[in-house]
Short mmCIF file of C-alpha atoms in Angstrom, two decimals:
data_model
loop_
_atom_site.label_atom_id
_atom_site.label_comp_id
_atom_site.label_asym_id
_atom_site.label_seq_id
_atom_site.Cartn_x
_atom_site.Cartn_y
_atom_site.Cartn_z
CA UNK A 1 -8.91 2.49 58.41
CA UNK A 2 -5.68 0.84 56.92
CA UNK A 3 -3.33 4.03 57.06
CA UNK A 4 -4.68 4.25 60.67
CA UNK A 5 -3.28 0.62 60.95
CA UNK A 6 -0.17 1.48 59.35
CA UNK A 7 0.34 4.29 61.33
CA UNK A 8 -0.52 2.21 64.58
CA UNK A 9 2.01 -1.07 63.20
CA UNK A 10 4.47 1.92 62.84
CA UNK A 11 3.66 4.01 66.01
CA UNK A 12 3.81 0.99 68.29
CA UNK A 13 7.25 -0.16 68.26
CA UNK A 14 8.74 3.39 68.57
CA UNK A 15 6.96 3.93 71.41
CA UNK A 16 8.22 1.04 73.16
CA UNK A 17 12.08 2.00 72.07
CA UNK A 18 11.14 4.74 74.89
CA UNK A 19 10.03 7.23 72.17
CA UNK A 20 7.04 8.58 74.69
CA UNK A 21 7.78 11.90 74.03
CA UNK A 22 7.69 12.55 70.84
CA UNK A 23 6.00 15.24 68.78
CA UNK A 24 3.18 15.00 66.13
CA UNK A 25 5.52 16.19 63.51
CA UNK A 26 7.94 13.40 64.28
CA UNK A 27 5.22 10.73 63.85
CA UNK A 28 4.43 12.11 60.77
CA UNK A 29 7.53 12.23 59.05
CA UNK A 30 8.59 8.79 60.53
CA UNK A 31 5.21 7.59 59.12
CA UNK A 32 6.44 9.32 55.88
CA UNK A 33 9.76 7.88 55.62
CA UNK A 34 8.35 4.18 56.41
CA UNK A 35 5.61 4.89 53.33
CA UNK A 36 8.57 5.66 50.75
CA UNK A 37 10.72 2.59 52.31
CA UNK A 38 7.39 0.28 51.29
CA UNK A 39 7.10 1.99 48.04
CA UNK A 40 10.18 1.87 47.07
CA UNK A 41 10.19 -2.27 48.32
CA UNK A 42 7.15 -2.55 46.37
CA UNK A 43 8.19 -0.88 43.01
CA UNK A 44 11.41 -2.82 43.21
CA UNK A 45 10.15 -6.12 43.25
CA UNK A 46 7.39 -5.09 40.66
CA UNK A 47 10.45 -3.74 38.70
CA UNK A 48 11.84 -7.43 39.15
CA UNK A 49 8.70 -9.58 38.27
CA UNK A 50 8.58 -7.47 35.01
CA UNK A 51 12.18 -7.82 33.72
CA UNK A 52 12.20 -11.64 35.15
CA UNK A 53 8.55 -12.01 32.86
CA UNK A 54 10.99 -9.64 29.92
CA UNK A 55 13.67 -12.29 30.40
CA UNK A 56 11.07 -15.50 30.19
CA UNK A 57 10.05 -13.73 26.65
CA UNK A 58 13.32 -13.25 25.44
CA UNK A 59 14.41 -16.77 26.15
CA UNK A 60 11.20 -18.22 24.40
CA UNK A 61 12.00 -15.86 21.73
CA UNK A 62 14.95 -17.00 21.21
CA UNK A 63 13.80 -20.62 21.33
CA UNK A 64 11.43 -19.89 18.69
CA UNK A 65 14.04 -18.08 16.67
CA UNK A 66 16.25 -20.79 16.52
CA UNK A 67 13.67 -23.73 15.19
CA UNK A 68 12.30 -21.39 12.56
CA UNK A 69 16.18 -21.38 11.26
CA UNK A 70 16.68 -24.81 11.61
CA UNK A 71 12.66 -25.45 9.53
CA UNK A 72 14.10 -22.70 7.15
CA UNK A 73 17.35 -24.05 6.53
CA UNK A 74 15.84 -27.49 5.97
CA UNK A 75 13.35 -25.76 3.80
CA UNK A 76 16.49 -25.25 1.55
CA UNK A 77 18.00 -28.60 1.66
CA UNK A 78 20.73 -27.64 4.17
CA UNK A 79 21.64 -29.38 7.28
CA UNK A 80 19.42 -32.45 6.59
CA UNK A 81 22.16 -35.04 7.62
CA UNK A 82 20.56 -35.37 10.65
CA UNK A 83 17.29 -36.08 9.63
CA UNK A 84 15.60 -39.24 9.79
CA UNK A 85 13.59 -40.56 6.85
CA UNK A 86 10.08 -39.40 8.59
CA UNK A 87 11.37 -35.72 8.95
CA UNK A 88 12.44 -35.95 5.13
CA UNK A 89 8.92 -37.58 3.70
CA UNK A 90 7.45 -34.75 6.09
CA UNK A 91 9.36 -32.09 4.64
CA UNK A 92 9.22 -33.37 0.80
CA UNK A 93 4.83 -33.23 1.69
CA UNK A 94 5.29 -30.04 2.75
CA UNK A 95 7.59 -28.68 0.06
CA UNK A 96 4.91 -30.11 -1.97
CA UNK A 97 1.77 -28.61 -0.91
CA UNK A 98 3.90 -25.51 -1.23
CA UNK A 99 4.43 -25.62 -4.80
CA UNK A 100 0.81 -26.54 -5.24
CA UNK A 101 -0.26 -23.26 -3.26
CA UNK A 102 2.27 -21.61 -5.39
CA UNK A 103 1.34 -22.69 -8.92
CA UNK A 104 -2.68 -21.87 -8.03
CA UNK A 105 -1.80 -18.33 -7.03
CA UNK A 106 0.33 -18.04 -10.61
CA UNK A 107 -2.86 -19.50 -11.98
CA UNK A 108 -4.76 -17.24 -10.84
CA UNK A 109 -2.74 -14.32 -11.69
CA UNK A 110 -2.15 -15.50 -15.46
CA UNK A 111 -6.23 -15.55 -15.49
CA UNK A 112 -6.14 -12.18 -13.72
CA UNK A 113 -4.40 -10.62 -16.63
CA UNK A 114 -6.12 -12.59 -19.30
CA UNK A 115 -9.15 -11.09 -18.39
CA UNK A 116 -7.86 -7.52 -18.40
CA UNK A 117 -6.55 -8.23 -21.57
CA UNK A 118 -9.74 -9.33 -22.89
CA UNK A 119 -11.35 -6.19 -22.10
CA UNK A 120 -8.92 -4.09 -22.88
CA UNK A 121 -8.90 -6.07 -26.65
CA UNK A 122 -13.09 -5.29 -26.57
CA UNK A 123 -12.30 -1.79 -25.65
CA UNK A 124 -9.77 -1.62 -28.61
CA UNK A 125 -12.47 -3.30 -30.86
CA UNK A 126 -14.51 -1.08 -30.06
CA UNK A 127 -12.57 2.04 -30.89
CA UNK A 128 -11.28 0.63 -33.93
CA UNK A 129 -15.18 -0.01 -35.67
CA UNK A 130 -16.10 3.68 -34.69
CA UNK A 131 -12.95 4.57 -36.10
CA UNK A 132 -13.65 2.77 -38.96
CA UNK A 133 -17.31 4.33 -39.42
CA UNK A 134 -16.20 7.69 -39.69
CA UNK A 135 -13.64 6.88 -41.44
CA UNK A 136 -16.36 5.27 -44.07
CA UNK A 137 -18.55 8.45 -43.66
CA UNK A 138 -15.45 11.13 -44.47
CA UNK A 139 -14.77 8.52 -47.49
CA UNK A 140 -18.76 8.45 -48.85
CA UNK A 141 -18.24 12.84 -48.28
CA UNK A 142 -15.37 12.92 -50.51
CA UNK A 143 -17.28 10.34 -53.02
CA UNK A 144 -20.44 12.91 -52.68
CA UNK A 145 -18.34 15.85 -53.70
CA UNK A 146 -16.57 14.23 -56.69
CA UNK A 147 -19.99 13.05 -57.87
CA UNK A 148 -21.09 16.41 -57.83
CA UNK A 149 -18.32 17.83 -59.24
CA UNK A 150 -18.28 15.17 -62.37
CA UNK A 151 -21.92 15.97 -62.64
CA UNK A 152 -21.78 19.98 -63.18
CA UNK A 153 -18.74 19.07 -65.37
CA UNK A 154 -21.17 16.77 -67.70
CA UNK A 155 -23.84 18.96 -67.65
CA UNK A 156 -21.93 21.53 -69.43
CA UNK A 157 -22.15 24.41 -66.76
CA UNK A 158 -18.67 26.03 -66.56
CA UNK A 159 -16.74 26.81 -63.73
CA UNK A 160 -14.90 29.71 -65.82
CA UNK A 161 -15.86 33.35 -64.60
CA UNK A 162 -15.58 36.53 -66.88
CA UNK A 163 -13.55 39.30 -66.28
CA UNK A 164 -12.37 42.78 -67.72
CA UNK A 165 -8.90 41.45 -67.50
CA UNK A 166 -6.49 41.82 -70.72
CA UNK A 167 -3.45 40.40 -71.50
CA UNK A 168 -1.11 42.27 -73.01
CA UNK A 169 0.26 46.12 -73.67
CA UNK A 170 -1.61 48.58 -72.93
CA UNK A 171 -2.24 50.29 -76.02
CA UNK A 172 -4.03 47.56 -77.76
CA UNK A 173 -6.24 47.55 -74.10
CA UNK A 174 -6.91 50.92 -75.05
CA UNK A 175 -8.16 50.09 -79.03
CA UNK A 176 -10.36 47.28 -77.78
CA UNK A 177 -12.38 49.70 -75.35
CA UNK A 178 -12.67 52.31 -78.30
CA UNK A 179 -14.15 50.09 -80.77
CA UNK A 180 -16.75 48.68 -78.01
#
């Protein structure tokens, strides 16, 4: 129903320019070239509300931009000439609660790595009794063997093992055998 109104708005005045006689085909394309015209209006002015809102952002931007310098560079003690003494007890309480935010985070950090300290000293505890125990144990082994080595010496059993070997030349080897 509304392209049969556009084409009517756009039929109407042609015919009364004395366009009675024309063709279906020239409608058509007339209709056509009046649809891009509207389109083109329309996207333009679309085009321009969007770079007008794009401008409106860049100029609050901006704005924005420019206190957060001056805040900053009173932050740092610069430019504060101008400042009256409310602005500077506002910024000294806010420098303040700064520092305090800052100190309990270092706080808790310096507690952070206490604790995995701590458990890294338990863990090293730890490893250094079991080290310790077998260290004992290999130390009680070697005191075991000793032990048993002092008691086959006091009981008079000999570690010495016989043997067919001579020393000396061979002839007298040679006697020795005879005479056995």
């Amino acid at each position: 129903m509304t392209q049969l109104r556009k084409i009517y708005n756009y039929y109407l005045p042609g015919m009364f320019q004395s366009d009675y006689n024309m063709s279906m085909d020239d409608t058509i394309e007339r209709y056509r070239n009046h649809l891009k015209e509207v389109q083109t209006e329309n996207s333009s002015s679309v085009e321009d509300a969007q770079w007008q809102h794009l401008k409106n952002e860049t100029e609050s931007m901006a704005k924005k931009i420019e206190l957060l310098e001056i805040t900053k560079r009173k932050l740092l003690g610069e430019g504060l000439g101008s400042s009256t003494i409310d602005e500077l007890q506002k910024l000294e309480q806010q420098l303040e609660r700064s520092v305090s935010i800052i100190r309990a985070r270092k706080m808790q950090v310096y507690n952070e790595q206490i604790q995995e300290l701590q458990a890294k000293e338990r863990l090293l505890a730890s490893q250094n009794a079991m080290l310790s125990s077998k260290r004992l144990v290999q130390t009680q082994e070697k005191i075991d063997e000793q032990r048993a080595m002092l008691q086959m010496i006091e009981c008079g059993e000999s570690s010495d093992v016989e043997t067919e070997l001579f020393i000396g030349l061979p002839e007298k080897r040679m006697k020795i055998d005879r005479q056995k």
